mmCIF file of C-alpha atoms in Angstrom:
data_model
loop_
_atom_site.group_PDB
_atom_site.id
_atom_site.type_symbol
_atom_site.label_atom_id
_atom_site.label_comp_id
_atom_site.label_asym_id
_atom_site.label_seq_id
_atom_site.Cartn_x
_atom_site.Cartn_y
_atom_site.Cartn_z
ATOM 1 C CA UNK A 1 16.659 -14.731 8.553
ATOM 2 C CA UNK A 2 12.957 -14.339 7.837
ATOM 3 C CA UNK A 3 11.995 -15.256 4.280
ATOM 4 C CA UNK A 4 9.009 -13.890 2.415
ATOM 5 C CA UNK A 5 7.604 -14.605 -1.011
ATOM 6 C CA UNK A 6 5.772 -11.955 -3.024
ATOM 7 C CA UNK A 7 3.896 -13.050 -6.137
ATOM 8 C CA UNK A 8 3.309 -10.327 -8.681
ATOM 9 C CA UNK A 9 6.678 -8.860 -7.668
ATOM 10 C CA UNK A 10 6.957 -6.774 -10.867
ATOM 11 C CA UNK A 11 3.597 -5.064 -10.373
ATOM 12 C CA UNK A 12 2.541 -2.062 -8.320
ATOM 13 C CA UNK A 13 1.794 -3.731 -4.981
ATOM 14 C CA UNK A 14 4.515 -6.366 -5.198
ATOM 15 C CA UNK A 15 7.389 -4.127 -6.219
ATOM 16 C CA UNK A 16 6.563 -1.355 -3.780
ATOM 17 C CA UNK A 17 6.062 -3.757 -0.846
ATOM 18 C CA UNK A 18 9.425 -5.350 -1.655
ATOM 19 C CA UNK A 19 11.028 -1.897 -1.576
ATOM 20 C CA UNK A 20 9.395 -1.198 1.778
ATOM 21 C CA UNK A 21 10.519 -4.473 3.347
ATOM 22 C CA UNK A 22 14.087 -4.135 2.075
ATOM 23 C CA UNK A 23 14.326 -0.532 3.295
ATOM 24 C CA UNK A 24 12.685 -0.948 6.712
ATOM 25 C CA UNK A 25 12.915 -4.592 7.788
ATOM 26 C CA UNK A 26 16.540 -5.704 8.255
ATOM 27 C CA UNK A 27 16.929 -9.455 8.427
ATOM 28 C CA UNK A 28 14.110 -10.158 5.977
ATOM 29 C CA UNK A 29 14.930 -11.793 2.653
ATOM 30 C CA UNK A 30 12.509 -11.140 -0.222
ATOM 31 C CA UNK A 31 11.913 -13.607 -3.049
ATOM 32 C CA UNK A 32 9.583 -12.678 -5.885
ATOM 33 C CA UNK A 33 7.687 -14.516 -8.594
ATOM 34 C CA UNK A 34 6.245 -12.891 -11.710
ATOM 35 C CA UNK A 35 5.625 -13.928 -15.315
ATOM 36 C CA UNK A 36 6.086 -10.308 -16.473
ATOM 37 C CA UNK A 37 2.766 -10.362 -18.326
ATOM 38 C CA UNK A 38 1.556 -7.226 -16.553
ATOM 39 C CA UNK A 39 4.590 -5.959 -14.658
ATOM 40 C CA UNK A 40 8.090 -4.904 -15.622
ATOM 41 C CA UNK A 41 11.461 -6.241 -14.532
ATOM 42 C CA UNK A 42 12.797 -2.723 -13.988
ATOM 43 C CA UNK A 43 10.292 -2.343 -11.130
ATOM 44 C CA UNK A 44 11.936 -5.137 -9.133
ATOM 45 C CA UNK A 45 14.372 -4.148 -6.408
ATOM 46 C CA UNK A 46 17.840 -5.576 -7.225
ATOM 47 C CA UNK A 47 17.994 -7.128 -3.747
ATOM 48 C CA UNK A 48 15.019 -9.360 -4.548
ATOM 49 C CA UNK A 49 15.726 -12.914 -5.655
ATOM 50 C CA UNK A 50 13.548 -13.018 -8.759
ATOM 51 C CA UNK A 51 11.994 -16.159 -10.228
ATOM 52 C CA UNK A 52 10.315 -15.591 -13.595
ATOM 53 C CA UNK A 53 7.514 -18.138 -13.516
ATOM 54 C CA UNK A 54 3.914 -18.583 -14.589
ATOM 55 C CA UNK A 55 1.916 -19.635 -11.533
ATOM 56 C CA UNK A 56 -0.364 -21.747 -13.708
ATOM 57 C CA UNK A 57 2.162 -24.008 -15.397
ATOM 58 C CA UNK A 58 5.627 -23.684 -13.886
ATOM 59 C CA UNK A 59 6.971 -25.754 -10.960
ATOM 60 C CA UNK A 60 6.472 -23.176 -8.206
ATOM 61 C CA UNK A 61 7.068 -25.942 -5.677
ATOM 62 C CA UNK A 62 10.780 -25.622 -6.469
ATOM 63 C CA UNK A 63 10.765 -22.086 -5.132
ATOM 64 C CA UNK A 64 8.978 -23.154 -1.945
ATOM 65 C CA UNK A 65 11.285 -26.141 -1.486
ATOM 66 C CA UNK A 66 14.379 -23.952 -1.862
ATOM 67 C CA UNK A 67 13.347 -21.281 0.603
ATOM 68 C CA UNK A 68 10.863 -22.572 3.206
ATOM 69 C CA UNK A 69 9.067 -19.225 3.396
ATOM 70 C CA UNK A 70 7.783 -17.745 6.639
ATOM 71 C CA UNK A 71 5.216 -15.493 4.949
ATOM 72 C CA UNK A 72 3.660 -15.374 1.492
ATOM 73 C CA UNK A 73 2.070 -12.304 -0.057
ATOM 74 C CA UNK A 74 -0.030 -13.427 -3.007
ATOM 75 C CA UNK A 75 -0.598 -10.323 -5.142
ATOM 76 C CA UNK A 76 -0.385 -11.789 -8.664
ATOM 77 C CA UNK A 77 -3.663 -11.288 -10.545
ATOM 78 C CA UNK A 78 -5.185 -9.887 -13.700
ATOM 79 C CA UNK A 79 -7.442 -7.205 -12.277
ATOM 80 C CA UNK A 80 -9.384 -6.123 -15.362
ATOM 81 C CA UNK A 81 -12.776 -6.211 -13.698
ATOM 82 C CA UNK A 82 -14.762 -4.701 -16.549
ATOM 83 C CA UNK A 83 -13.141 -6.979 -19.123
ATOM 84 C CA UNK A 84 -13.595 -10.170 -17.113
ATOM 85 C CA UNK A 85 -17.005 -11.124 -18.640
ATOM 86 C CA UNK A 86 -15.290 -11.315 -22.043
ATOM 87 C CA UNK A 87 -12.218 -13.307 -20.885
ATOM 88 C CA UNK A 88 -13.882 -15.664 -18.418
ATOM 89 C CA UNK A 89 -11.527 -18.612 -18.774
ATOM 90 C CA UNK A 90 -8.423 -16.443 -18.591
ATOM 91 C CA UNK A 91 -9.891 -14.666 -15.578
ATOM 92 C CA UNK A 92 -10.544 -17.872 -13.654
ATOM 93 C CA UNK A 93 -7.257 -19.479 -14.617
ATOM 94 C CA UNK A 94 -5.098 -16.524 -13.637
ATOM 95 C CA UNK A 95 -7.032 -15.350 -10.607
ATOM 96 C CA UNK A 96 -8.512 -18.536 -9.137
ATOM 97 C CA UNK A 97 -6.587 -21.576 -10.379
ATOM 98 C CA UNK A 98 -3.229 -19.863 -9.911
ATOM 99 C CA UNK A 99 -4.235 -19.028 -6.341
ATOM 100 C CA UNK A 100 -5.098 -22.644 -5.558
ATOM 101 C CA UNK A 101 -1.562 -23.628 -6.545
ATOM 102 C CA UNK A 102 -0.154 -21.060 -4.108
ATOM 103 C CA UNK A 103 -2.489 -22.279 -1.357
ATOM 104 C CA UNK A 104 -1.326 -25.870 -1.875
ATOM 105 C CA UNK A 105 2.315 -24.904 -1.476
ATOM 106 C CA UNK A 106 1.618 -22.765 1.597
ATOM 107 C CA UNK A 107 -0.034 -25.776 3.236
ATOM 108 C CA UNK A 108 2.653 -28.229 2.155
ATOM 109 C CA UNK A 109 5.569 -26.098 3.342
ATOM 110 C CA UNK A 110 3.976 -24.830 6.573
ATOM 111 C CA UNK A 111 3.948 -21.136 5.721
ATOM 112 C CA UNK A 112 3.220 -19.115 8.864
ATOM 113 C CA UNK A 113 0.687 -16.881 7.135
ATOM 114 C CA UNK A 114 -0.672 -16.243 3.657
ATOM 115 C CA UNK A 115 -1.630 -12.635 2.926
ATOM 116 C CA UNK A 116 -3.992 -12.517 -0.031
ATOM 117 C CA UNK A 117 -5.068 -9.360 -1.822
ATOM 118 C CA UNK A 118 -8.679 -9.733 -2.827
ATOM 119 C CA UNK A 119 -10.802 -6.856 -4.147
ATOM 120 C CA UNK A 120 -13.787 -4.652 -3.382
ATOM 121 C CA UNK A 121 -15.380 -6.312 -6.419
ATOM 122 C CA UNK A 122 -16.479 -9.155 -4.111
ATOM 123 C CA UNK A 123 -19.069 -6.815 -2.568
ATOM 124 C CA UNK A 124 -20.947 -6.198 -5.799
ATOM 125 C CA UNK A 125 -23.266 -3.265 -5.120
ATOM 126 C CA UNK A 126 -22.761 -3.566 -1.365
ATOM 127 C CA UNK A 127 -25.282 -1.979 0.945
ATOM 128 C CA UNK A 128 -26.354 1.097 -1.049
ATOM 129 C CA UNK A 129 -22.743 1.591 -2.094
ATOM 130 C CA UNK A 130 -21.267 1.002 1.376
ATOM 131 C CA UNK A 131 -18.758 -1.860 1.472
ATOM 132 C CA UNK A 132 -18.199 -3.306 4.947
ATOM 133 C CA UNK A 133 -16.285 -6.459 5.868
ATOM 134 C CA UNK A 134 -19.308 -7.858 7.730
ATOM 135 C CA UNK A 135 -21.448 -7.943 4.589
ATOM 136 C CA UNK A 136 -22.010 -11.143 2.634
ATOM 137 C CA UNK A 137 -20.260 -10.687 -0.734
ATOM 138 C CA UNK A 138 -22.366 -10.678 -3.891
ATOM 139 C CA UNK A 139 -20.091 -9.935 -6.865
ATOM 140 C CA UNK A 140 -21.544 -8.797 -10.189
ATOM 141 C CA UNK A 141 -18.720 -9.824 -12.530
ATOM 142 C CA UNK A 142 -16.417 -12.831 -13.052
ATOM 143 C CA UNK A 143 -13.421 -11.040 -11.571
ATOM 144 C CA UNK A 144 -15.255 -10.543 -8.278
ATOM 145 C CA UNK A 145 -16.488 -14.138 -8.404
ATOM 146 C CA UNK A 146 -12.936 -15.428 -8.876
ATOM 147 C CA UNK A 147 -11.568 -13.397 -5.993
ATOM 148 C CA UNK A 148 -14.428 -14.399 -3.687
ATOM 149 C CA UNK A 149 -13.826 -18.041 -4.564
ATOM 150 C CA UNK A 150 -10.158 -17.548 -3.633
ATOM 151 C CA UNK A 151 -11.197 -16.055 -0.305
ATOM 152 C CA UNK A 152 -13.451 -19.002 0.464
ATOM 153 C CA UNK A 153 -10.832 -21.569 -0.499
ATOM 154 C CA UNK A 154 -8.234 -19.862 1.700
ATOM 155 C CA UNK A 155 -10.639 -19.964 4.632
ATOM 156 C CA UNK A 156 -11.323 -23.650 3.998
ATOM 157 C CA UNK A 157 -7.562 -24.280 3.954
ATOM 158 C CA UNK A 158 -7.420 -22.549 7.327
ATOM 159 C CA UNK A 159 -10.160 -24.730 8.789
ATOM 160 C CA UNK A 160 -9.025 -28.034 7.313
ATOM 161 C CA UNK A 161 -5.240 -27.686 7.087
ATOM 162 C CA UNK A 162 -4.414 -25.081 9.716
ATOM 163 C CA UNK A 163 -3.221 -22.441 7.247
ATOM 164 C CA UNK A 164 -3.110 -19.010 8.837
ATOM 165 C CA UNK A 165 -4.235 -16.168 6.577
ATOM 166 C CA UNK A 166 -5.169 -12.534 6.288
ATOM 167 C CA UNK A 167 -7.342 -11.347 3.408
ATOM 168 C CA UNK A 168 -6.918 -7.744 2.310
ATOM 169 C CA UNK A 169 -9.468 -6.005 0.114
ATOM 170 C CA UNK A 170 -7.566 -3.035 -1.368
ATOM 171 C CA UNK A 171 -9.333 -0.469 -3.483
ATOM 172 C CA UNK A 172 -8.292 1.535 -6.530
ATOM 173 C CA UNK A 173 -4.595 1.524 -5.646
ATOM 174 C CA UNK A 174 -2.394 3.841 -7.699
ATOM 175 C CA UNK A 175 1.132 5.194 -7.665
ATOM 176 C CA UNK A 176 4.691 4.658 -8.814
ATOM 177 C CA UNK A 177 5.277 1.380 -10.711
ATOM 178 C CA UNK A 178 1.665 1.061 -11.861
ATOM 179 C CA UNK A 179 1.090 -0.447 -15.293
ATOM 180 C CA UNK A 180 -0.132 2.540 -17.326
ATOM 181 C CA UNK A 181 0.125 0.636 -20.620
ATOM 182 C CA UNK A 182 -2.900 -1.653 -20.132
ATOM 183 C CA UNK A 183 -6.027 -0.068 -21.617
ATOM 184 C CA UNK A 184 -8.434 -2.180 -19.549
ATOM 185 C CA UNK A 185 -7.527 -1.393 -15.933
ATOM 186 C CA UNK A 186 -6.277 1.346 -13.608
ATOM 187 C CA UNK A 187 -8.268 4.398 -14.706
ATOM 188 C CA UNK A 188 -5.778 6.966 -13.425
ATOM 189 C CA UNK A 189 -2.951 5.287 -15.325
ATOM 190 C CA UNK A 190 -5.099 4.980 -18.433
ATOM 191 C CA UNK A 191 -5.736 8.727 -18.371
ATOM 192 C CA UNK A 192 -2.034 9.471 -17.986
ATOM 193 C CA UNK A 193 -1.163 7.236 -20.920
ATOM 194 C CA UNK A 194 -3.863 8.834 -23.059
ATOM 195 C CA UNK A 195 -2.702 12.356 -22.261
ATOM 196 C CA UNK A 196 0.963 11.565 -22.912
ATOM 197 C CA UNK A 197 -0.019 10.106 -26.279
ATOM 198 C CA UNK A 198 -2.167 13.109 -27.217
ATOM 199 C CA UNK A 199 -5.404 11.163 -26.889
ATOM 200 C CA UNK A 200 -8.534 12.413 -25.085
ATOM 201 C CA UNK A 201 -9.110 10.967 -21.641
ATOM 202 C CA UNK A 202 -12.116 8.650 -21.634
ATOM 203 C CA UNK A 203 -14.893 8.506 -19.055
ATOM 204 C CA UNK A 204 -17.469 5.728 -19.285
ATOM 205 C CA UNK A 205 -21.045 6.756 -18.634
ATOM 206 C CA UNK A 206 -21.833 10.034 -16.880
ATOM 207 C CA UNK A 207 -18.754 10.032 -14.639
ATOM 208 C CA UNK A 208 -20.806 10.205 -11.454
ATOM 209 C CA UNK A 209 -19.574 6.802 -10.313
ATOM 210 C CA UNK A 210 -17.783 7.149 -6.980
ATOM 211 C CA UNK A 211 -14.529 5.454 -6.016
ATOM 212 C CA UNK A 212 -12.093 5.680 -3.086
ATOM 213 C CA UNK A 213 -8.563 5.925 -4.453
ATOM 214 C CA UNK A 214 -5.564 4.662 -2.495
ATOM 215 C CA UNK A 215 -1.981 5.852 -2.857
ATOM 216 C CA UNK A 216 0.225 2.766 -2.666
ATOM 217 C CA UNK A 217 2.738 4.105 -0.131
ATOM 218 C CA UNK A 218 0.022 4.562 2.508
ATOM 219 C CA UNK A 219 -0.739 0.826 2.378
ATOM 220 C CA UNK A 220 2.792 -0.621 2.575
ATOM 221 C CA UNK A 221 3.240 -0.728 6.346
ATOM 222 C CA UNK A 222 -0.285 -2.140 6.842
ATOM 223 C CA UNK A 223 0.378 -4.864 4.255
ATOM 224 C CA UNK A 224 3.508 -5.906 6.128
ATOM 225 C CA UNK A 225 1.616 -5.876 9.432
ATOM 226 C CA UNK A 226 -1.045 -8.103 7.856
ATOM 227 C CA UNK A 227 1.597 -10.833 7.817
ATOM 228 C CA UNK A 228 3.229 -10.401 11.196
ATOM 229 C CA UNK A 229 0.654 -9.094 13.687
ATOM 230 C CA UNK A 230 -1.254 -11.700 15.734
ATOM 231 C CA UNK A 231 -4.321 -9.438 15.581
ATOM 232 C CA UNK A 232 -4.451 -9.813 11.775
ATOM 233 C CA UNK A 233 -4.747 -13.593 11.876
ATOM 234 C CA UNK A 234 -7.768 -14.850 9.925
ATOM 235 C CA UNK A 235 -9.154 -11.351 9.392
ATOM 236 C CA UNK A 236 -10.698 -9.819 6.278
ATOM 237 C CA UNK A 237 -9.801 -6.130 6.028
ATOM 238 C CA UNK A 238 -10.615 -3.317 3.611
ATOM 239 C CA UNK A 239 -7.473 -1.299 2.956
ATOM 240 C CA UNK A 240 -7.043 2.068 1.278
ATOM 241 C CA UNK A 241 -8.285 5.593 0.832
ATOM 242 C CA UNK A 242 -10.967 6.967 3.144
ATOM 243 C CA UNK A 243 -12.446 9.582 0.811
ATOM 244 C CA UNK A 244 -14.568 8.814 -2.234
ATOM 245 C CA UNK A 245 -14.482 10.882 -5.426
ATOM 246 C CA UNK A 246 -16.664 10.800 -8.488
ATOM 247 C CA UNK A 247 -14.814 9.746 -11.625
ATOM 248 C CA UNK A 248 -15.366 13.256 -12.994
ATOM 249 C CA UNK A 249 -13.839 14.772 -9.854
ATOM 250 C CA UNK A 250 -10.830 12.461 -10.062
ATOM 251 C CA UNK A 251 -10.332 13.438 -13.679
ATOM 252 C CA UNK A 252 -10.563 17.136 -12.823
ATOM 253 C CA UNK A 253 -7.891 16.683 -10.149
ATOM 254 C CA UNK A 254 -5.612 14.873 -12.586
ATOM 255 C CA UNK A 255 -6.103 17.572 -15.238
ATOM 256 C CA UNK A 256 -5.139 20.157 -12.649
ATOM 257 C CA UNK A 257 -1.949 18.181 -11.920
ATOM 258 C CA UNK A 258 -0.954 17.713 -15.568
ATOM 259 C CA UNK A 259 -2.099 21.124 -16.751
ATOM 260 C CA UNK A 260 -5.091 20.416 -18.951
ATOM 261 C CA UNK A 261 -6.247 17.661 -21.240
ATOM 262 C CA UNK A 262 -9.292 16.796 -23.308
ATOM 263 C CA UNK A 263 -12.056 14.517 -21.994
ATOM 264 C CA UNK A 264 -14.632 12.490 -23.910
ATOM 265 C CA UNK A 265 -17.553 10.489 -22.542
ATOM 266 C CA UNK A 266 -18.282 7.000 -23.871
ATOM 267 C CA UNK A 267 -20.965 4.398 -23.307
ATOM 268 C CA UNK A 268 -21.550 3.172 -19.778
ATOM 269 C CA UNK A 269 -20.172 -0.174 -18.668
ATOM 270 C CA UNK A 270 -21.678 -2.885 -16.497
ATOM 271 C CA UNK A 271 -20.177 -1.771 -13.190
ATOM 272 C CA UNK A 272 -20.941 -0.752 -9.636
ATOM 273 C CA UNK A 273 -22.178 2.831 -9.438
ATOM 274 C CA UNK A 274 -20.889 3.708 -5.971
ATOM 275 C CA UNK A 275 -17.994 2.236 -4.014
ATOM 276 C CA UNK A 276 -17.617 3.533 -0.466
ATOM 277 C CA UNK A 277 -15.536 1.116 1.615
ATOM 278 C CA UNK A 278 -15.382 1.264 5.393
ATOM 279 C CA UNK A 279 -11.891 1.641 6.831
ATOM 280 C CA UNK A 280 -12.050 1.511 10.634
ATOM 281 C CA UNK A 281 -10.913 -2.098 10.781
ATOM 282 C CA UNK A 282 -7.708 -1.267 8.884
ATOM 283 C CA UNK A 283 -6.975 1.470 11.435
ATOM 284 C CA UNK A 284 -7.731 -0.709 14.452
ATOM 285 C CA UNK A 285 -5.758 -3.771 13.320
ATOM 286 C CA UNK A 286 -3.147 -2.561 10.816
ATOM 287 C CA UNK A 287 -2.618 1.043 11.991
ATOM 288 C CA UNK A 288 -3.561 2.368 8.567
ATOM 289 C CA UNK A 289 -3.102 6.105 8.069
ATOM 290 C CA UNK A 290 -4.485 7.989 5.092
ATOM 291 C CA UNK A 291 -1.547 10.348 4.559
ATOM 292 C CA UNK A 292 -1.693 11.128 0.847
ATOM 293 C CA UNK A 293 -4.618 12.956 -0.726
ATOM 294 C CA UNK A 294 -5.489 12.331 -4.357
ATOM 295 C CA UNK A 295 -3.906 15.523 -5.681
ATOM 296 C CA UNK A 296 -0.558 14.861 -3.984
ATOM 297 C CA UNK A 297 -0.526 11.215 -4.969
ATOM 298 C CA UNK A 298 -1.299 11.996 -8.592
ATOM 299 C CA UNK A 299 1.431 14.612 -8.652
ATOM 300 C CA UNK A 300 3.961 11.982 -7.545
ATOM 301 C CA UNK A 301 2.668 9.413 -10.020
ATOM 302 C CA UNK A 302 2.592 11.907 -12.913
ATOM 303 C CA UNK A 303 6.185 12.929 -12.249
ATOM 304 C CA UNK A 304 7.170 9.253 -12.389
ATOM 305 C CA UNK A 305 5.040 8.498 -15.469
ATOM 306 C CA UNK A 306 6.729 11.179 -17.551
ATOM 307 C CA UNK A 307 10.087 9.498 -17.007
ATOM 308 C CA UNK A 308 8.975 6.066 -18.205
ATOM 309 C CA UNK A 309 10.239 4.517 -21.455
ATOM 310 C CA UNK A 310 8.068 4.213 -24.539
ATOM 311 C CA UNK A 311 6.240 0.910 -24.386
ATOM 312 C CA UNK A 312 3.664 -0.718 -26.595
ATOM 313 C CA UNK A 313 0.192 -0.528 -25.194
ATOM 314 C CA UNK A 314 -1.310 -3.882 -24.262
ATOM 315 C CA UNK A 315 -4.426 -4.633 -26.319
ATOM 316 C CA UNK A 316 -6.142 -7.999 -26.437
ATOM 317 C CA UNK A 317 -6.020 -9.212 -30.074
ATOM 318 C CA UNK A 318 -9.062 -11.426 -29.504
ATOM 319 C CA UNK A 319 -11.558 -11.932 -26.712
ATOM 320 C CA UNK A 320 -13.055 -15.226 -25.634
ATOM 321 C CA UNK A 321 -16.474 -13.661 -26.103
ATOM 322 C CA UNK A 322 -17.315 -10.813 -28.480
ATOM 323 C CA UNK A 323 -21.049 -10.730 -27.849
ATOM 324 C CA UNK A 324 -21.889 -7.598 -25.879
ATOM 325 C CA UNK A 325 -18.373 -6.160 -26.011
ATOM 326 C CA UNK A 326 -18.330 -2.396 -25.610
ATOM 327 C CA UNK A 327 -17.675 -0.335 -28.725
ATOM 328 C CA UNK A 328 -14.521 1.187 -27.218
ATOM 329 C CA UNK A 329 -12.937 -2.283 -26.785
ATOM 330 C CA UNK A 330 -13.917 -3.777 -30.131
ATOM 331 C CA UNK A 331 -10.968 -5.075 -32.145
ATOM 332 C CA UNK A 332 -12.815 -5.730 -35.406
#
């Protein structure tokens, strides 16, 4: 019996990868960890052995000791890139320090490979908006800094302790089981929440920012292969959609799916203008196939979103830093 651990099991990537493994990989046992701060228990496949734990403070070594995992997928993170300058300590604790605790356990218990989901935010502005794995990262916000630090520490663990790893840089992943109740991340989910609650959909700046959106189901098989294929050992790989859209175009596609909706433009944020990731490496190593275009993926997600229970929207009551906070996030 092969045993895998997925952190962030109640979130989008974790829950959907668990479903994929359980449905397609007989003989693989899935254990999941999540503190349920950004994911929901109903997302977790009933065949998963679930440990509700905070990676920062709880004894995660007990989970590793009990199971002796073959592979670890470390997906747990708080991916509010734009908010990260105003919650620096929280950002580094939950994205960097938590990851170091996972790395320690992977080394101690001889995990065969750690698959870590990083982010395109490590690239910063990239090379005129092009993000290629061969570039030297230069992040422009604390979230990207935290993820890049994780990447470097994982590589050091590989050199010094023999930990095998694969670093995945997914981009703008969306789909069923996404948290649409967090106002700071996941723009497509934010728009769906706003529309369902009779609020206008917000676009920051002029809406000409470009992003490549990735339907989660297209990335599941490649994520699994990142753990098991010899070719993926110690590789850094962009993973996700191959076509970029402006934010305005993405919003127009969503409004076509949902049948209308009001849009308002708000002040611009400190963010990358263009994000155009390369994808050939994911095809060559992980057999990635871009099967789902944005319209079809949003149609699936919208159908799911309308069936979700009423939940309170997550809003930070206080930030670590108020200076420079955008007007649309002010709490006072």
